[in-house]
Amino acid sequence: MTTRPLLLLDVDGPLNPFDAPPHRRPAGYETHRLKPDTWIAQHHGVPKRLVKPLRVWLNPAHGPALLKLPYELVWATTWEHDANDWIGWRIGLPRNQNLPVIEFDSQFVRRSDGTYVKTWTVVEYAAGRPFAWVDDQISDIDRDYVAQHHPGPALLHWVDPRKGLTDDDFTQLADWAARLDTEGPVR
Ligand SMILES: [Mg+2]
């Protein structure tokens, strides 16, 4: 039996197109105003009730579309475990079924060699297993790092944070997984 590749999911950018013009919510999205504890903690000393909620746009069609892809879904977001509590069911993933979470050392945005804070953790998590990674902060430096340190196939798929995941992104993810299948056994 073959193992499905991993699909590593960023939230802000791919699922929440935060960079779209503020008064033009992209089609298909719903507006949520959320106050997760991690957001409150960023407002040092401000009482919870006074913290302005975080505006998040989410598309309830994304969950079902992700579940149709031949991947195993994993959160790869600075929302970390909050993604299960606050995001997953709002995009239409099953409410009682938490996805695995990659935990990041989020102290640094980029390392001194220019790799994104998530990149080496992602490579470590995948441990040689094929993965696609959707994120709005992937650069060529990260692609090089993955090429050098990850022995299996990998797709680093940049998503425009003004648009979020589009039909075209879903098609590319499906095609990549299909090619893996035809190009030999997947570990
Ligand atoms: Mg992002």
Short mmCIF file of C-alpha atoms and ligand atoms in Angstrom, two decimals:
data_model
loop_
_atom_site.label_atom_id
_atom_site.label_comp_id
_atom_site.label_asym_id
_atom_site.label_seq_id
_atom_site.Cartn_x
_atom_site.Cartn_y
_atom_site.Cartn_z
CA MET A 1 0.00 0.00 0.00
CA THR A 2 1.28 3.45 -0.82
CA THR A 3 1.33 6.24 1.68
CA ARG A 4 -0.20 9.51 0.67
CA PRO A 5 2.05 12.56 0.47
CA LEU A 6 1.65 15.16 3.19
CA LEU A 7 -0.09 18.45 2.45
CA LEU A 8 1.30 21.08 4.80
CA LEU A 9 -1.15 23.93 5.27
CA ASP A 10 -0.43 27.50 6.16
CA VAL A 11 -3.44 29.54 7.36
CA ASP A 12 -2.66 33.22 6.82
CA GLY A 13 -2.21 33.62 3.09
CA PRO A 14 -3.57 30.38 1.62
CA LEU A 15 -6.74 30.01 3.71
CA ASN A 16 -7.06 33.61 4.94
CA PRO A 17 -6.25 35.99 2.06
CA PHE A 18 -5.35 38.74 4.53
CA ASP A 19 -3.62 40.86 1.90
CA ALA A 20 -6.71 41.43 -0.26
CA PRO A 21 -7.99 45.04 -0.18
CA PRO A 22 -9.70 45.47 3.21
CA HIS A 23 -13.08 46.41 1.77
CA ARG A 24 -13.09 43.82 -0.98
CA ARG A 25 -13.43 40.41 0.60
CA PRO A 26 -12.67 37.79 -2.06
CA ALA A 27 -15.67 35.83 -3.38
CA GLY A 28 -16.66 32.74 -1.41
CA TYR A 29 -15.13 33.90 1.88
CA GLU A 30 -16.85 34.65 5.18
CA THR A 31 -15.63 37.21 7.70
CA HIS A 32 -14.74 36.05 11.21
CA ARG A 33 -13.56 38.19 14.09
CA LEU A 34 -11.54 35.93 16.34
CA LYS A 35 -9.77 36.32 19.66
CA PRO A 36 -7.65 33.22 20.21
CA ASP A 37 -5.52 33.27 23.37
CA THR A 38 -2.33 33.48 21.31
CA TRP A 39 -3.64 36.70 19.72
CA ILE A 40 -4.54 38.16 23.14
CA ALA A 41 -1.07 37.22 24.44
CA GLN A 42 0.46 39.44 21.76
CA HIS A 43 -1.21 42.47 23.39
CA HIS A 44 0.88 42.48 26.52
CA GLY A 45 -1.13 43.70 29.49
CA VAL A 46 -4.26 44.70 27.52
CA PRO A 47 -7.37 43.19 29.14
CA LYS A 48 -8.97 40.48 26.99
CA ARG A 49 -12.20 42.42 26.43
CA LEU A 50 -10.26 45.40 25.07
CA VAL A 51 -8.19 43.44 22.56
CA LYS A 52 -9.43 44.11 19.05
CA PRO A 53 -10.37 40.82 17.42
CA LEU A 54 -8.39 39.51 14.49
CA ARG A 55 -10.29 39.73 11.22
CA VAL A 56 -9.99 36.44 9.37
CA TRP A 57 -11.54 35.61 6.00
CA LEU A 58 -12.23 31.92 5.49
CA ASN A 59 -13.84 29.97 2.68
CA PRO A 60 -16.11 27.09 3.79
CA ALA A 61 -15.54 25.35 0.44
CA HIS A 62 -11.83 24.94 1.14
CA GLY A 63 -12.17 22.10 3.66
CA PRO A 64 -14.17 19.79 1.38
CA ALA A 65 -11.86 20.64 -1.55
CA LEU A 66 -8.78 19.81 0.56
CA LEU A 67 -10.30 16.53 1.70
CA LYS A 68 -10.80 15.51 -1.93
CA LEU A 69 -7.07 15.82 -2.63
CA PRO A 70 -4.99 12.62 -2.31
CA TYR A 71 -2.94 13.90 0.62
CA GLU A 72 -2.71 13.65 4.39
CA LEU A 73 -3.44 17.12 5.76
CA VAL A 74 -1.16 18.68 8.38
CA TRP A 75 -1.21 22.22 9.83
CA ALA A 76 1.97 24.17 9.14
CA THR A 77 0.96 27.54 10.52
CA THR A 78 1.92 29.86 13.35
CA TRP A 79 -1.67 29.28 14.53
CA GLU A 80 -0.33 25.85 15.50
CA HIS A 81 -2.93 24.03 17.67
CA ASP A 82 -5.31 27.00 17.45
CA ALA A 83 -5.81 26.03 13.80
CA ASN A 84 -7.79 22.98 14.93
CA ASP A 85 -9.88 24.97 17.41
CA TRP A 86 -10.47 28.15 15.39
CA ILE A 87 -9.91 27.51 11.68
CA GLY A 88 -10.51 23.88 10.63
CA TRP A 89 -14.27 23.63 11.15
CA ARG A 90 -14.77 27.13 9.77
CA ILE A 91 -13.37 26.01 6.41
CA GLY A 92 -15.57 22.92 6.47
CA LEU A 93 -13.21 20.31 7.91
CA PRO A 94 -14.87 17.85 10.31
CA ARG A 95 -15.27 19.52 13.70
CA ASN A 96 -14.25 16.55 15.82
CA GLN A 97 -11.25 15.47 13.79
CA ASN A 98 -8.10 17.40 14.62
CA LEU A 99 -5.29 17.50 12.09
CA PRO A 100 -1.68 16.93 13.16
CA VAL A 101 0.18 20.16 13.93
CA ILE A 102 3.78 21.09 13.19
CA GLU A 103 5.13 23.14 16.08
CA PHE A 104 7.51 25.94 15.14
CA ASP A 105 10.14 27.93 16.89
CA SER A 106 8.54 31.22 15.94
CA GLN A 107 11.16 33.50 17.48
CA PHE A 108 12.78 34.22 14.14
CA VAL A 109 11.16 35.01 10.83
CA ARG A 110 14.26 34.06 8.85
CA ARG A 111 17.50 32.40 9.81
CA SER A 112 20.81 34.01 9.05
CA ASP A 113 21.06 31.93 5.84
CA GLY A 114 17.74 33.45 4.72
CA THR A 115 15.56 30.36 5.12
CA TYR A 116 12.08 30.97 6.45
CA VAL A 117 11.48 30.00 10.07
CA LYS A 118 9.20 27.15 9.07
CA THR A 119 11.42 25.53 6.48
CA TRP A 120 13.85 23.43 8.48
CA THR A 121 11.07 22.32 10.83
CA VAL A 122 8.99 21.25 7.84
CA VAL A 123 11.90 19.22 6.46
CA GLU A 124 12.45 17.59 9.84
CA TYR A 125 8.75 16.77 10.18
CA ALA A 126 8.49 15.24 6.71
CA ALA A 127 11.51 13.02 7.45
CA GLY A 128 11.99 12.12 3.80
CA ARG A 129 8.31 11.58 3.05
CA PRO A 130 6.91 13.34 -0.05
CA PHE A 131 5.15 16.58 0.78
CA ALA A 132 3.50 19.57 -0.78
CA TRP A 133 3.59 22.78 1.22
CA VAL A 134 1.30 25.73 0.58
CA ASP A 135 2.43 29.03 2.07
CA ASP A 136 2.60 32.71 1.11
CA GLN A 137 6.17 33.18 2.41
CA ILE A 138 8.09 30.54 0.50
CA SER A 139 11.12 31.81 -1.41
CA ASP A 140 13.80 30.29 -3.65
CA ILE A 141 16.13 30.10 -0.64
CA ASP A 142 13.61 27.76 0.97
CA ARG A 143 13.35 25.72 -2.24
CA ASP A 144 17.14 25.34 -2.26
CA TYR A 145 17.18 24.34 1.39
CA VAL A 146 14.55 21.66 0.80
CA ALA A 147 16.33 20.39 -2.32
CA GLN A 148 19.53 19.97 -0.31
CA HIS A 149 18.09 18.56 2.91
CA HIS A 150 14.98 16.58 1.95
CA PRO A 151 15.66 13.28 0.17
CA GLY A 152 12.10 12.75 -1.17
CA PRO A 153 9.91 14.67 -3.61
CA ALA A 154 8.64 18.06 -2.41
CA LEU A 155 6.46 20.79 -3.85
CA LEU A 156 6.83 24.23 -2.32
CA HIS A 157 3.75 25.96 -3.64
CA TRP A 158 3.53 29.70 -3.12
CA VAL A 159 0.02 31.09 -2.66
CA ASP A 160 -0.86 34.74 -3.21
CA PRO A 161 -2.06 36.22 0.12
CA ARG A 162 -4.26 38.63 -1.84
CA LYS A 163 -6.23 35.70 -3.30
CA GLY A 164 -5.87 32.64 -1.06
CA LEU A 165 -6.07 29.13 -2.49
CA THR A 166 -7.64 29.22 -5.94
CA ASP A 167 -9.06 26.50 -8.21
CA ASP A 168 -5.77 26.64 -10.08
CA ASP A 169 -3.83 25.90 -6.87
CA PHE A 170 -6.06 22.90 -6.18
CA THR A 171 -5.50 21.63 -9.73
CA GLN A 172 -1.72 21.96 -9.37
CA LEU A 173 -1.75 20.11 -6.06
CA ALA A 174 -3.86 17.29 -7.53
CA ASP A 175 -1.59 17.06 -10.59
CA TRP A 176 1.57 16.90 -8.51
CA ALA A 177 0.19 14.04 -6.38
CA ALA A 178 -0.95 12.21 -9.53
CA ARG A 179 2.54 12.51 -11.03
CA LEU A 180 4.08 11.09 -7.86
CA ASP A 181 1.85 8.07 -8.25
CA THR A 182 2.82 7.40 -11.83
CA GLU A 183 6.51 8.11 -11.38
CA GLY A 184 7.11 5.19 -9.07
CA PRO A 185 6.31 3.94 -5.59
CA VAL A 186 5.83 6.52 -2.91
CA ARG A 187 7.34 5.65 0.42
MG MG B 1 1.30 32.72 5.81
#
